[in-house]
Coordinates of C-alpha atoms in Angstrom, one line a residue:
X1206 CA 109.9 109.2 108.1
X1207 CA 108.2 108.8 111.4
X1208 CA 105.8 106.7 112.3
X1209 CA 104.1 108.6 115.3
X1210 CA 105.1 111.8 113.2
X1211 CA 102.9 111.1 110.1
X1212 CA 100.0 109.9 112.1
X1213 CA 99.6 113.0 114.0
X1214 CA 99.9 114.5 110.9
X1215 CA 97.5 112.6 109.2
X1216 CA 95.2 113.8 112.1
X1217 CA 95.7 117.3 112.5
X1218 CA 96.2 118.6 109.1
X1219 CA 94.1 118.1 105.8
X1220 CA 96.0 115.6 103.4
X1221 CA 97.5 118.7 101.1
X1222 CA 99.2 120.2 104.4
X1223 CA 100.4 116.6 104.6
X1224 CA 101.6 116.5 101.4
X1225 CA 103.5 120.2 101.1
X1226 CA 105.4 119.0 104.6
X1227 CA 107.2 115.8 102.6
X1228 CA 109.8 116.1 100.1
X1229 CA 107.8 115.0 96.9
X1230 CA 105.9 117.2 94.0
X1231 CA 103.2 116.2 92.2
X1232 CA 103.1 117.9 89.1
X1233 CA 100.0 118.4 87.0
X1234 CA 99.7 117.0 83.9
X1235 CA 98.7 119.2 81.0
X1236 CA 96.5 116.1 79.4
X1237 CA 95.9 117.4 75.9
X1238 CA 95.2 114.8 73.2
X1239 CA 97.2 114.0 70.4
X1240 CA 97.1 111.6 68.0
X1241 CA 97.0 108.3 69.9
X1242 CA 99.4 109.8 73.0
X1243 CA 98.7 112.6 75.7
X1244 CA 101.0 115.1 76.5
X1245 CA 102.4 115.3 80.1
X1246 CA 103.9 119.0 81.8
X1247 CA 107.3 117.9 84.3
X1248 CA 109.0 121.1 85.3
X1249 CA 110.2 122.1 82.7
X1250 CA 109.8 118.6 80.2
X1251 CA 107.1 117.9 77.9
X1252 CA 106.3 114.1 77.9
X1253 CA 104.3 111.8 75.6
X1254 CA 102.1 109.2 76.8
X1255 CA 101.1 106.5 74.8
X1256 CA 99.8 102.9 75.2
X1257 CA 101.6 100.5 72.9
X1258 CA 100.3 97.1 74.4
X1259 CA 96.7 96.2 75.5
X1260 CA 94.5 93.2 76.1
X1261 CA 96.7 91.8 78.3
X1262 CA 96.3 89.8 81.6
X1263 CA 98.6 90.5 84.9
X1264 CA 101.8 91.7 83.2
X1265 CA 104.3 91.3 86.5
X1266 CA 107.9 91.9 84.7
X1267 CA 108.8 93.5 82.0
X1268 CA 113.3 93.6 80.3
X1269 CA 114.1 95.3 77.9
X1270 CA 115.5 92.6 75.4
X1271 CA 118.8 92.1 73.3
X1272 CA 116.6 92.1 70.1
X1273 CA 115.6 95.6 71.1
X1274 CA 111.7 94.4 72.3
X1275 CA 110.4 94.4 75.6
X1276 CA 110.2 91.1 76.9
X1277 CA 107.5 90.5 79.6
X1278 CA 105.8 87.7 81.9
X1279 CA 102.0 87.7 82.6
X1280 CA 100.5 86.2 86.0
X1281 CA 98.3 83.9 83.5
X1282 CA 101.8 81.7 83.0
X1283 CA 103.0 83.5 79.6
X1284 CA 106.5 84.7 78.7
X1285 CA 105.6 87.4 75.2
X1286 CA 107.8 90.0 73.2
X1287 CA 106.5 93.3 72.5
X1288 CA 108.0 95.7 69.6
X1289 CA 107.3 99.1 71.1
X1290 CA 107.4 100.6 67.9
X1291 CA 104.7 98.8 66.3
X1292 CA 103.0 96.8 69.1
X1293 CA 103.6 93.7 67.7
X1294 CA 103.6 90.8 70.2
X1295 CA 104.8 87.4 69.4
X1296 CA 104.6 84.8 72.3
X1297 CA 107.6 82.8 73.8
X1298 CA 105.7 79.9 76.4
X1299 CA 103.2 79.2 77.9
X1300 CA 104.1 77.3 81.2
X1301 CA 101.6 74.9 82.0
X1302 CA 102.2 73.9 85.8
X1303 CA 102.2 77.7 87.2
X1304 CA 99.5 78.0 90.1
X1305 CA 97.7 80.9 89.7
X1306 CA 95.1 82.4 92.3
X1307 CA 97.0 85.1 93.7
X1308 CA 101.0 84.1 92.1
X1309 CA 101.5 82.5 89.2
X1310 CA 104.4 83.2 86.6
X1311 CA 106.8 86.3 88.2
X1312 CA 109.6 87.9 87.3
X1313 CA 112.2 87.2 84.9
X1314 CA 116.1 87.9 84.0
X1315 CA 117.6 87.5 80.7
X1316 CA 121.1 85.9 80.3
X1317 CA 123.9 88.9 80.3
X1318 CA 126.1 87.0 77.7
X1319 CA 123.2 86.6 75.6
X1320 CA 124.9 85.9 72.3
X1321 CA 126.7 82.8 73.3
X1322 CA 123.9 81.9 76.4
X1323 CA 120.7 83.0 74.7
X1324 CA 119.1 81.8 78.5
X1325 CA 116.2 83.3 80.5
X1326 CA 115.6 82.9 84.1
X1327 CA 112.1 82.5 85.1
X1328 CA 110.5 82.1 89.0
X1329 CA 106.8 81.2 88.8
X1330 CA 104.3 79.5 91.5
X1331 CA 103.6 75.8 91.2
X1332 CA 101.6 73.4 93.3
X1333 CA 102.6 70.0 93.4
X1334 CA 100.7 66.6 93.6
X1335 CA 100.7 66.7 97.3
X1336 CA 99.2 70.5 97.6
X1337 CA 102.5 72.3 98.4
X1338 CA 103.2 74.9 96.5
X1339 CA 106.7 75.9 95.4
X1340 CA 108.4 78.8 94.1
X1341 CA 110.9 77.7 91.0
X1342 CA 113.6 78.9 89.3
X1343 CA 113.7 77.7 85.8
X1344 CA 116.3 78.5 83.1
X1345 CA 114.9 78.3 79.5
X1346 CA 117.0 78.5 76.2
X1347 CA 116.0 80.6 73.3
X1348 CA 115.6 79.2 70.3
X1349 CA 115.5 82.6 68.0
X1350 CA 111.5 81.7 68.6
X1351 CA 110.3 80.4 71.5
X1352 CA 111.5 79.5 74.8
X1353 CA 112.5 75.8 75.4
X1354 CA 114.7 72.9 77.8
X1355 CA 113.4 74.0 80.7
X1356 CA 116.1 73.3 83.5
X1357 CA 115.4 73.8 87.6
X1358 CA 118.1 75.5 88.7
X1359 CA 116.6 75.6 92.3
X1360 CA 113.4 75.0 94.3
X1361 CA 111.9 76.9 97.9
X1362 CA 109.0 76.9 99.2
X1363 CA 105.7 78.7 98.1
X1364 CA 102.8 80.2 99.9
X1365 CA 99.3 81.2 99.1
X1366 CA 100.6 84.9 99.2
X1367 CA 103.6 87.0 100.0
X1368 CA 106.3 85.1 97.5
X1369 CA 107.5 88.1 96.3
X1370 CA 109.2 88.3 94.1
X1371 CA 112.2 89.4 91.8
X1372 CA 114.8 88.3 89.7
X1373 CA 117.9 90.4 88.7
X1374 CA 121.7 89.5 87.6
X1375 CA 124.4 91.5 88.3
X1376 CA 128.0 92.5 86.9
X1377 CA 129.5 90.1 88.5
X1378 CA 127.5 87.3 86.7
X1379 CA 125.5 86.5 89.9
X1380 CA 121.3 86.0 90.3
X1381 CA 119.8 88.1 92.7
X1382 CA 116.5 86.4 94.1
X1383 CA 114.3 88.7 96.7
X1384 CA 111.4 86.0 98.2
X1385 CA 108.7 86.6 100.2
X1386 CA 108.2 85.9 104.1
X1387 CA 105.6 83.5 103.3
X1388 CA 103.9 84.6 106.7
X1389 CA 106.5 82.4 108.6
X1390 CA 107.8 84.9 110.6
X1391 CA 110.3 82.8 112.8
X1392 CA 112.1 81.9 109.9
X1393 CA 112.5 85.2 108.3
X1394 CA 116.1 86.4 110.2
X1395 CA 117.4 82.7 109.6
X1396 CA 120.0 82.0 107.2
X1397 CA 119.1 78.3 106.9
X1398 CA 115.2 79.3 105.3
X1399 CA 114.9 81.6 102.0
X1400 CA 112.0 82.9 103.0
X1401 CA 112.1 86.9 103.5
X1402 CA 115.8 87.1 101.8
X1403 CA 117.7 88.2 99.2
X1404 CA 119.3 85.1 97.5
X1405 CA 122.5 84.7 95.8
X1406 CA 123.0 82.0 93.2
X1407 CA 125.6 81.1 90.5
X1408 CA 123.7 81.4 86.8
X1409 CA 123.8 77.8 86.7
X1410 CA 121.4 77.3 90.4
X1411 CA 124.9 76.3 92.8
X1412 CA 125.6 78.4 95.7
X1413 CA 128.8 80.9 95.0
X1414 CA 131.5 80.2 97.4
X1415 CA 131.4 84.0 98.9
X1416 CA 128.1 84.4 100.0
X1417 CA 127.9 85.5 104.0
X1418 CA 126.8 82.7 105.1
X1419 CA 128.5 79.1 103.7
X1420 CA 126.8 76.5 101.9
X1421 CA 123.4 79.2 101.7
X1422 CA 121.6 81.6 98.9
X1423 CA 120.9 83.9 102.0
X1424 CA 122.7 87.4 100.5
X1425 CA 120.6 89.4 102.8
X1426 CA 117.4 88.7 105.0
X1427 CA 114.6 90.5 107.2
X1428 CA 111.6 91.7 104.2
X1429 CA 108.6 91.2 104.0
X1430 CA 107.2 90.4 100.5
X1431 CA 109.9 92.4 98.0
X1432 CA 108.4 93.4 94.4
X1433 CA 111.1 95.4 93.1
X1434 CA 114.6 95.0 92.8
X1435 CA 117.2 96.9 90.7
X1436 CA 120.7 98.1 90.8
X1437 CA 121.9 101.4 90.3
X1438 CA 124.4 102.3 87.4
X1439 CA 127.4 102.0 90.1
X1440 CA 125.8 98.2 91.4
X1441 CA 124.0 99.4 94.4
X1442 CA 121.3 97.0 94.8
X1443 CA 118.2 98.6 96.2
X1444 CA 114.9 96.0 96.7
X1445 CA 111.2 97.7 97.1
X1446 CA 108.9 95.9 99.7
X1447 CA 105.2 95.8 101.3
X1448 CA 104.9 96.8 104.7
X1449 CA 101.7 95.4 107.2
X1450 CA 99.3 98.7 108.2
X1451 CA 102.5 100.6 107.9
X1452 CA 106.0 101.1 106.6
X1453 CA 106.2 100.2 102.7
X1454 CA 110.3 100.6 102.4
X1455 CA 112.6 100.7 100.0
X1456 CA 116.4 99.4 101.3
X1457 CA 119.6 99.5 99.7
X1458 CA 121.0 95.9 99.8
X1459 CA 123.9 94.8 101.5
X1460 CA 125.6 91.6 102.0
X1461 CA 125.2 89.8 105.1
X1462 CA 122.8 92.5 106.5
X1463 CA 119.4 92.2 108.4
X1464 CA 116.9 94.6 107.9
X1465 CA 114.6 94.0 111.0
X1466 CA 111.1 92.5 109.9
X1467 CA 109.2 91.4 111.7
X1468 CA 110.7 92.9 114.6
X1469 CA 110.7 96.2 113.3
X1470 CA 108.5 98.2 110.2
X1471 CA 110.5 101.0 108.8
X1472 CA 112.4 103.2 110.9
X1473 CA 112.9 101.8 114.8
X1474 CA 110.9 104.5 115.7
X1475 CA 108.6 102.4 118.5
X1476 CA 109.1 101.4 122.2
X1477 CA 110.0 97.6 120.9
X1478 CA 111.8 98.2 118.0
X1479 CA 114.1 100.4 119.5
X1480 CA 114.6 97.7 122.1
X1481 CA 115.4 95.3 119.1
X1482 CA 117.6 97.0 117.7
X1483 CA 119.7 97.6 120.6
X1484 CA 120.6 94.3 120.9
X1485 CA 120.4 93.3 116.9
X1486 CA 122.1 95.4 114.2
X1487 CA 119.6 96.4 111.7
X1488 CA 119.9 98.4 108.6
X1489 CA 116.9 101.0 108.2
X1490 CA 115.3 101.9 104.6
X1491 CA 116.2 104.8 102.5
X1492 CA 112.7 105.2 102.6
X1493 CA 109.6 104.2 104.1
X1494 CA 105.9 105.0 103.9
X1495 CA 103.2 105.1 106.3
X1496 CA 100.1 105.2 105.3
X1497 CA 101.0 102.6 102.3
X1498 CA 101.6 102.7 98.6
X1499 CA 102.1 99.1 97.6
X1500 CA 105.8 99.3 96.1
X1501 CA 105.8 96.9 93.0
X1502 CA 108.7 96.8 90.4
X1503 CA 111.4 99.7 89.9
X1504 CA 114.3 100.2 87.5
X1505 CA 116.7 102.8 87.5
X1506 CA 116.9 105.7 85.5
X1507 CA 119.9 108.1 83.8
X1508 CA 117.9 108.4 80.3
X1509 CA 117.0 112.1 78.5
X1510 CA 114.3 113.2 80.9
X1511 CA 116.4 115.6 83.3
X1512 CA 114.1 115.6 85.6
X1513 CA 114.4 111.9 86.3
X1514 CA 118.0 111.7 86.3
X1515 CA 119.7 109.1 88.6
X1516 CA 116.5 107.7 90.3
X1517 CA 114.7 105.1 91.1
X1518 CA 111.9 104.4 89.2
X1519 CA 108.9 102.6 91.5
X1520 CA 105.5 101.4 90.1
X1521 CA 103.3 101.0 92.9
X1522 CA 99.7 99.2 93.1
X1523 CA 97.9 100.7 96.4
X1524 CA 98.6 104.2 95.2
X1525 CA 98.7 103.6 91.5
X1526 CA 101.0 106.1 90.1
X1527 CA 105.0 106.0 89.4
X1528 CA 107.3 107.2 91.9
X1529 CA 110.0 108.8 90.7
X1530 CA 113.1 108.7 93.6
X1531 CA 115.9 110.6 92.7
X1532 CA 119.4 109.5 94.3
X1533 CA 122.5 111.2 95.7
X1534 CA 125.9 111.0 94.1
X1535 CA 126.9 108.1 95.5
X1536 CA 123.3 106.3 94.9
X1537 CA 123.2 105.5 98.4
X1538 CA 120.4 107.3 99.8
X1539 CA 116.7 109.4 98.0
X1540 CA 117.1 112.6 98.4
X1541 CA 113.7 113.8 96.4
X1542 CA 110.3 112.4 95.4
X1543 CA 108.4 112.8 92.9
X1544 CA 104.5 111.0 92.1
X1545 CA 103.2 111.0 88.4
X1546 CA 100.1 109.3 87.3
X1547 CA 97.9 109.0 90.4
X1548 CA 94.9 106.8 89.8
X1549 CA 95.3 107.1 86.1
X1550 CA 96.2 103.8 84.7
X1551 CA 94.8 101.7 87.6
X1552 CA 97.7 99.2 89.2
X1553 CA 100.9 99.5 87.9
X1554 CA 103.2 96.7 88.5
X1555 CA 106.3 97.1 86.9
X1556 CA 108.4 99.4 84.6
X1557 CA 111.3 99.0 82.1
X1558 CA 113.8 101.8 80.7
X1559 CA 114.8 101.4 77.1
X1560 CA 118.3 102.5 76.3
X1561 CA 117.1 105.9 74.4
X1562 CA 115.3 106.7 77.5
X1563 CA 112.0 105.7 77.3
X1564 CA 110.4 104.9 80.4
X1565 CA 107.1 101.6 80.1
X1566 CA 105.1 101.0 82.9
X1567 CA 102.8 97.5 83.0
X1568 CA 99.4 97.5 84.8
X1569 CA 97.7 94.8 86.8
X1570 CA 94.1 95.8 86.6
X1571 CA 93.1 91.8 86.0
X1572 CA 94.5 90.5 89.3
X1573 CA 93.2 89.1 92.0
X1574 CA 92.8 92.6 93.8
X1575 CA 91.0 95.3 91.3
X1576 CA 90.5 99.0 92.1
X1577 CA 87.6 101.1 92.0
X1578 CA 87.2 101.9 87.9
X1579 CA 89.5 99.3 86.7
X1580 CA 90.1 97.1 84.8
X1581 CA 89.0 99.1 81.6
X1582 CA 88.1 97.0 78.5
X1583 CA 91.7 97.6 77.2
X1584 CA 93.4 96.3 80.5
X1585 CA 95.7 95.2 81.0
X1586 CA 98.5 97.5 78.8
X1587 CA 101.7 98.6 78.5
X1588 CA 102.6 102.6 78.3
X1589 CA 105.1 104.0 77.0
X1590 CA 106.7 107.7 78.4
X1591 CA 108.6 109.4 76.4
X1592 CA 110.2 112.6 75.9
X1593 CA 108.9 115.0 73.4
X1594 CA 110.4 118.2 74.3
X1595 CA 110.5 121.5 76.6
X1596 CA 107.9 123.8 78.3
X1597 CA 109.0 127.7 77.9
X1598 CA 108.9 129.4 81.4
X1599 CA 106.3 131.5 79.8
X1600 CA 104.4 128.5 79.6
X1601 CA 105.4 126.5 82.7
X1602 CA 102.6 125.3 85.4
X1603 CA 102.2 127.9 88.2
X1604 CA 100.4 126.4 90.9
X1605 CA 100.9 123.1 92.2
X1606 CA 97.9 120.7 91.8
X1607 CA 95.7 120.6 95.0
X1608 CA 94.3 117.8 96.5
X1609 CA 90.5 117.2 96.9
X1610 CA 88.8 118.3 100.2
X1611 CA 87.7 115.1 102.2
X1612 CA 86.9 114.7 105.8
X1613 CA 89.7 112.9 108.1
X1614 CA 87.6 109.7 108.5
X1615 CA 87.3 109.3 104.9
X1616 CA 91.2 109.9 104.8
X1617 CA 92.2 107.2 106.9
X1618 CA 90.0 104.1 105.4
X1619 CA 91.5 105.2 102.2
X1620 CA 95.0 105.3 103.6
X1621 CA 94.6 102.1 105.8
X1622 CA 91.8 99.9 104.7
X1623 CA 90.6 100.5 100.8
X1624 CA 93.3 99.0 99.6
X1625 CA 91.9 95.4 100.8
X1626 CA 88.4 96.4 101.6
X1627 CA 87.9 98.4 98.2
X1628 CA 86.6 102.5 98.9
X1629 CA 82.6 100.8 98.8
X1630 CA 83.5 98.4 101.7
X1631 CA 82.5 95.5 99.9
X1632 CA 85.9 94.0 99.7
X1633 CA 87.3 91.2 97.0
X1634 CA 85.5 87.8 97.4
X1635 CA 87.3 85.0 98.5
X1636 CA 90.2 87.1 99.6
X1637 CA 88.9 90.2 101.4
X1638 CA 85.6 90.0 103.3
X1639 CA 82.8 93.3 102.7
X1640 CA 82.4 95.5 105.0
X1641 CA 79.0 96.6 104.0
X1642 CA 77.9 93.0 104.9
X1643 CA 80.1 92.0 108.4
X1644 CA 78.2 90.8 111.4
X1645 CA 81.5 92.0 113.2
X1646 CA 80.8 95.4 112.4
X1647 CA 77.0 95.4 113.5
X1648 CA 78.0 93.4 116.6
X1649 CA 79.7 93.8 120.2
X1650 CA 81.5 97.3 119.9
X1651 CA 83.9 96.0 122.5
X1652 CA 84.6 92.8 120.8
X1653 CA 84.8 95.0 117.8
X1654 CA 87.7 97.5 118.9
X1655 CA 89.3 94.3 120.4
X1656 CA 89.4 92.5 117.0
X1657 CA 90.8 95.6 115.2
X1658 CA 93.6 96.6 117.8
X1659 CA 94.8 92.4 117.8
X1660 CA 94.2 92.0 114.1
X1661 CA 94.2 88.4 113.2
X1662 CA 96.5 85.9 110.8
X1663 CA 94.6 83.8 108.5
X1664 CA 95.2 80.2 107.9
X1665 CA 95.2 80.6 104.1
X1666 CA 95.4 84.1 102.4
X1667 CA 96.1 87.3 103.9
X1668 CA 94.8 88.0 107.7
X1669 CA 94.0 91.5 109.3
X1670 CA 97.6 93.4 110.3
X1671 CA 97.2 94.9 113.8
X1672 CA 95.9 98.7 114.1
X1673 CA 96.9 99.3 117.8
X1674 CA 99.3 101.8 116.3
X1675 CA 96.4 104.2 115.6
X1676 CA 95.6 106.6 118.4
X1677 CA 92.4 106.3 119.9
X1678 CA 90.8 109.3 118.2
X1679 CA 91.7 108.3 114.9
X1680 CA 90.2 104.7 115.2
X1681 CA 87.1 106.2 117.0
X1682 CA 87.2 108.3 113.2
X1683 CA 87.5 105.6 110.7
X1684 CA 85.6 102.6 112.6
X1685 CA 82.7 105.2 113.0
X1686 CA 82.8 105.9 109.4
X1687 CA 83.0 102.0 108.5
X1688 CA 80.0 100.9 110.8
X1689 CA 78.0 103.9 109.9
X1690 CA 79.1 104.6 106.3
X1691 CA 79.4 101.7 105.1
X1692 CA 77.5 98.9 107.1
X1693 CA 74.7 100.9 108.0
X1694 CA 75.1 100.5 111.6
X1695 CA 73.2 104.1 113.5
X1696 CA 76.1 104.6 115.9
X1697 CA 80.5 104.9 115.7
X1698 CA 82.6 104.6 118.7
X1699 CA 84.0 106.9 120.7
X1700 CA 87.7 107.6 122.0
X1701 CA 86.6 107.1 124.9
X1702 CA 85.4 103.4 124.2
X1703 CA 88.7 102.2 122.6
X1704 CA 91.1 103.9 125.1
X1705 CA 88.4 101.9 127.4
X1706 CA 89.4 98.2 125.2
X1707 CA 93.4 99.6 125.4
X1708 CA 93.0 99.6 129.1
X1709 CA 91.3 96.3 129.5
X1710 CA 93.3 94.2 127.8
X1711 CA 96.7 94.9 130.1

C-alpha cells in the first residue's frame, strides 16, 4: 500500500470509505452469551470465545507444548504451563536477573526432539553490574517439573526499548532469532552487529557454517523492532515488525536479504527511498500499514476454521484485534485480510494454534503502555477460539458492520498519536509525556510545527518519529485538535502556518 495513497485517503474520505477501498472485512460478531464463552458470526462459521487463563501479568509468548499445554513467558520473568481444558497453571521458573521496565522475559522456543532434548530456549532482558543491558539466550532443561541448568548459548546487546523479539526453530534444526534496532541505526544493515536482524544459530549457541555471511548469526537484516515470527507449513519464514509514524510490515524472510530500514518504511514509495533503492537491493513487505497497528506475535494457521485457512495469524497491540492474513498457494505473498476482535480484549500480544485447530490469543493489558479501559480486573488472560459450528445462509450477517462517525482531526491523533499519547492526551508517565499538560503545545506555534515536522530521538526511551510526511492540511487538523482539544490552548494552526515552517527550514 501507498504511503502518499493512504494519506490522501485518510483525508478526503471518512474512515469506512477508507476501509471498503482495502482488501480486509470486518465481520460482526453476533456476541450472545453462553455459558462462560461468547459466540462469534465469520462468514459462514460459528466461533466460541472463551477465556481459559486470567490474572496474569504481560504474557509475551505463548507454544503449544509436547504435553499437550500451552506453555507461555510473562514480561514479569516467569516461564508457566496452562491446561486449556481446565485452566490449570503450574509454574516452570522464575528468572531472577530479567530487567523489566519496558522488556523483561520474551519469547521462547521448545526443543523439536523433545523426547530425547527435553530443552527450552529462552531470550529475556538483563542489566548487568555495570548498567548495560543485554539481551540473552538461555537454554533450560526440563526436568518433568520445572525448568533448570540454565546454559548461555549467546549474548548481544540490549536497549531500553526496541529488542524485539522472537524465537523460532526450524526443520532444519536451526534457531531463528529476529532483534530489535536498538535505535542504532548505522548499525542496522551491518552484518558484523545483530541489532535489527534475523539471526541464525545452531541449537547449541555456534554459528552454522552456511549462514550468508561467515563467522555471523546475521540470516537477514534491515527491521526495525520484529514481534512476530513464524513459518508457514512449507518453511517460509515471515517476521511481523513496528514501523516509526508509518509502515508496520510484515516480510517474508530470506537469506542474505536487506529489507531497507532505516532507509526506507514499507514500500519505496518516497523521493529518497526510491533513490536508495536504486543503488541497494531491498526486499519490500508483503504487507505494510500506514496509519499503524502495532504487529505483535503471529502463528500460522491450516486448522478447521475455513475461513482462516493458510494465513497468518497476527495479534497486534495499537489496534488491538487479530488479523487474520490469508496466503497464496505458494505462501509467498497475503492475498486477503481479515480484522476480528477490535478493542475487545485490550492489547493482544501473541497467539498460539493447538493442533485440533484452536486458535489462543494472550493480552498485554499490564505493560508498560495501557489503553483506554484496560487492564480489566481479570487482565491479563488467555482466550481461547474455537470452532463450534455453521451459520445457515438464512441466518448469515447481511450488512457489514459500519464504523462510527468521527471528524477527520479526531481520526488522525487516533491513527498517529493515541497510541503513545493515550486518546485523553495525558500520555504514560515516565515514558510518554501528556499532552493536556505540555508547555510545547501552549508555546511558540512556529517552534511548535518545527518540533513536530523534525521529531526528536530520546537519550533513553522512545523519542518522537518525524511527521513531515503529513500534508500541511492534515497537520493544521490534528495539531489544532491537540492544542485546542486537549491542552486547552484558544487557537490551532493553519495550513498556511506549517507550509510557512516547511518553507523556512530549506
Amino acid at each position: 500500500m501507498k504511503k502518499r495513497w493512504l494519506r490522501a485517503v485518510l483525508w478526503a474520505a471518512p474512515i469506512f470509505l477508507l476501509f471498503a477501498s482495502l482488501s480486509f472485512r470486518v465481520p460482526q460478531a453476533l456476541d450472545v452469551r453462553m455459558e462462560g464463552a461468547e459466540s462469534y458470526a465469520l462468514d459462514s462459521t460459528r466461533l466460541e470465545v472463551k477465556t481459559v487463563a486470567t490474572n496474569l501479568n504481560g504474557v509475551w509468548d505463548m507454544v503449544w507444548g509436547p504435553d499437550n499445554w500451552i506453555w507461555f513467558t510473562e514480561q514479569d520473568g516467569k516461564v508457566r504451563r496452562l491446561n486449556p481444558e481446565t485452566g490449570q497453571i503450574l509454574d516452570l521458573l522464575q528468572i531472577p536477573d530479567y530487567y523489566r521496565k519496558r522488556l523483561g522475559l520474551m519469547s521462547m522456543a521448545l526443543h523439536p526432539d523433545w523426547k530425547t532434548s527435553p530443552q527450552v530456549f529462552i531470550n529475556y532482558s538483563h542489566m548487568q553490574k555495570d548498567s548495560v543491558i543485554v539481551s540473552k539466550l538461555v537454554r533450560y532443561t526440563y526436568n518433568g517439573k520445572n525448568l533448570i541448568k540454565p546454559v548461555l548459548l549467546y549474548q548481544i546487546p540490549g536497549y531500553l526499548g526496541h529488542n524485539g523479539s522472537r524465537l523460532v526453530v526450524s526443520k532444519d534444526r536451526k534457531l531463528l532469532w529476529a532483534t530489535g534496532d536498538l535505535k542504532q541505526k548505522e548499525t542496522i544493515l551491518d552484518p558484523k552487529f545483530p541489532n535489527g536482524k534475523v539471526l541464525r544459530l545452531n541449537l547449541d549457541g555456534t554459528i552454522p557454517a552456511d549462514n550468508p555471511f561467515p563467522g555471523s548469526p546475521v540470516w537477514a537484516m534491515g527491521f526495525r523492532v520484529p514481534q512476530g515470527l513464524v513459518f508457514a507449513s512449507n518453511g517460509n519464514l515471515f517476521i511481523a515488525e513496528h514501523g516509526d509514524a508509518t509502515d508496520d510490515e510484515v516480510n517474508r524472510v530470506v537469506k542474505g536479504a536487506s529489507y531497507g530500514w532505516p532507509h526506507i518504511a514499507g514500500f519505496s514509495d518516497l523521493p529518497d527511498e526510491e533513490r536508495y533503492a536504486a543503488d541497494h537491493p531491498t526486499v519490500f513487505p508483503v504487507k505494510a500499514w500506514t496509519p499503524t497497528i502495532a504487529p505483535a506475535g503471529m502463528d500460522y494457521y491450516n486448522g478447521n476454521i475455513p475461513e482462516w485457512k493458510n494465513a497468518l495469524l497476527l495479534s497486534t497491540l495499537k489496534d488491538q484485534s487479530l488479523r487474520v492474513l490469508r496466503l497464496d498457494a505458494k505462501k509467498e505473498k497475503i492475498v486477503d485480510e481479515q480484522i476480528h476482535f477490535s478493542g475487545k480484549f485490550g492489547r493482544l500480544r501473541d497467539v498460539c494454534v493447538s493442533p485440533s485447530g484452536a486458535v489462543f490469543i494472550g493480552t498485554s493489558n499490564r505493560d508498560w503502555n495501557p489503553v483506554a479501559n484496560f487492564p480489566i480486573p481479570a487482565d491479563d488472560r488467555i482466550i481461547r477460539i474455537s470452532r463450534a459450528g455453521t451459520i445457515s445462509k438464512a441466518a448469515r450477517l447481511a450488512k457489514a458492520q459500519k464504523s462510527a462517525d468521527a471528524e477527520p482531526a479526531a481520526l488522525l491523533y487516533a491513527s498517529y498519536c493515541a497510541s503513545c499519547h493515550k486518546p485523553d492526551g495525558r500520555g504514560v508517565p515516565g515514558s510518554f509525556p501528556s499532552l493536556v499538560a505540555s508547555s510545547r503545545l501552549k508555546g511558540d506555534k512556529k517552534e511548535l510545527i518545527q518540533f513536530i515536522l523534525t521529531g526528536s530521538q530520546s537519550a533513553s526511551g522512545e523519542g518522537m518519529p518525524a511527521f513531515g510526511f503529513m500534508s500541511d492540511r492534515e497537520l493544521a487538523e490534528v495539531v489544532s485538535y491537540v492544542r485546542v482539544k486537549l491542552a486547552g490552548v484558544p487557537s490551532g494552526v493553519s495550513a498556511e502556518e506549517i507550509k510557512q515552517v516547511r518553507v523556512d527550514k530549506k
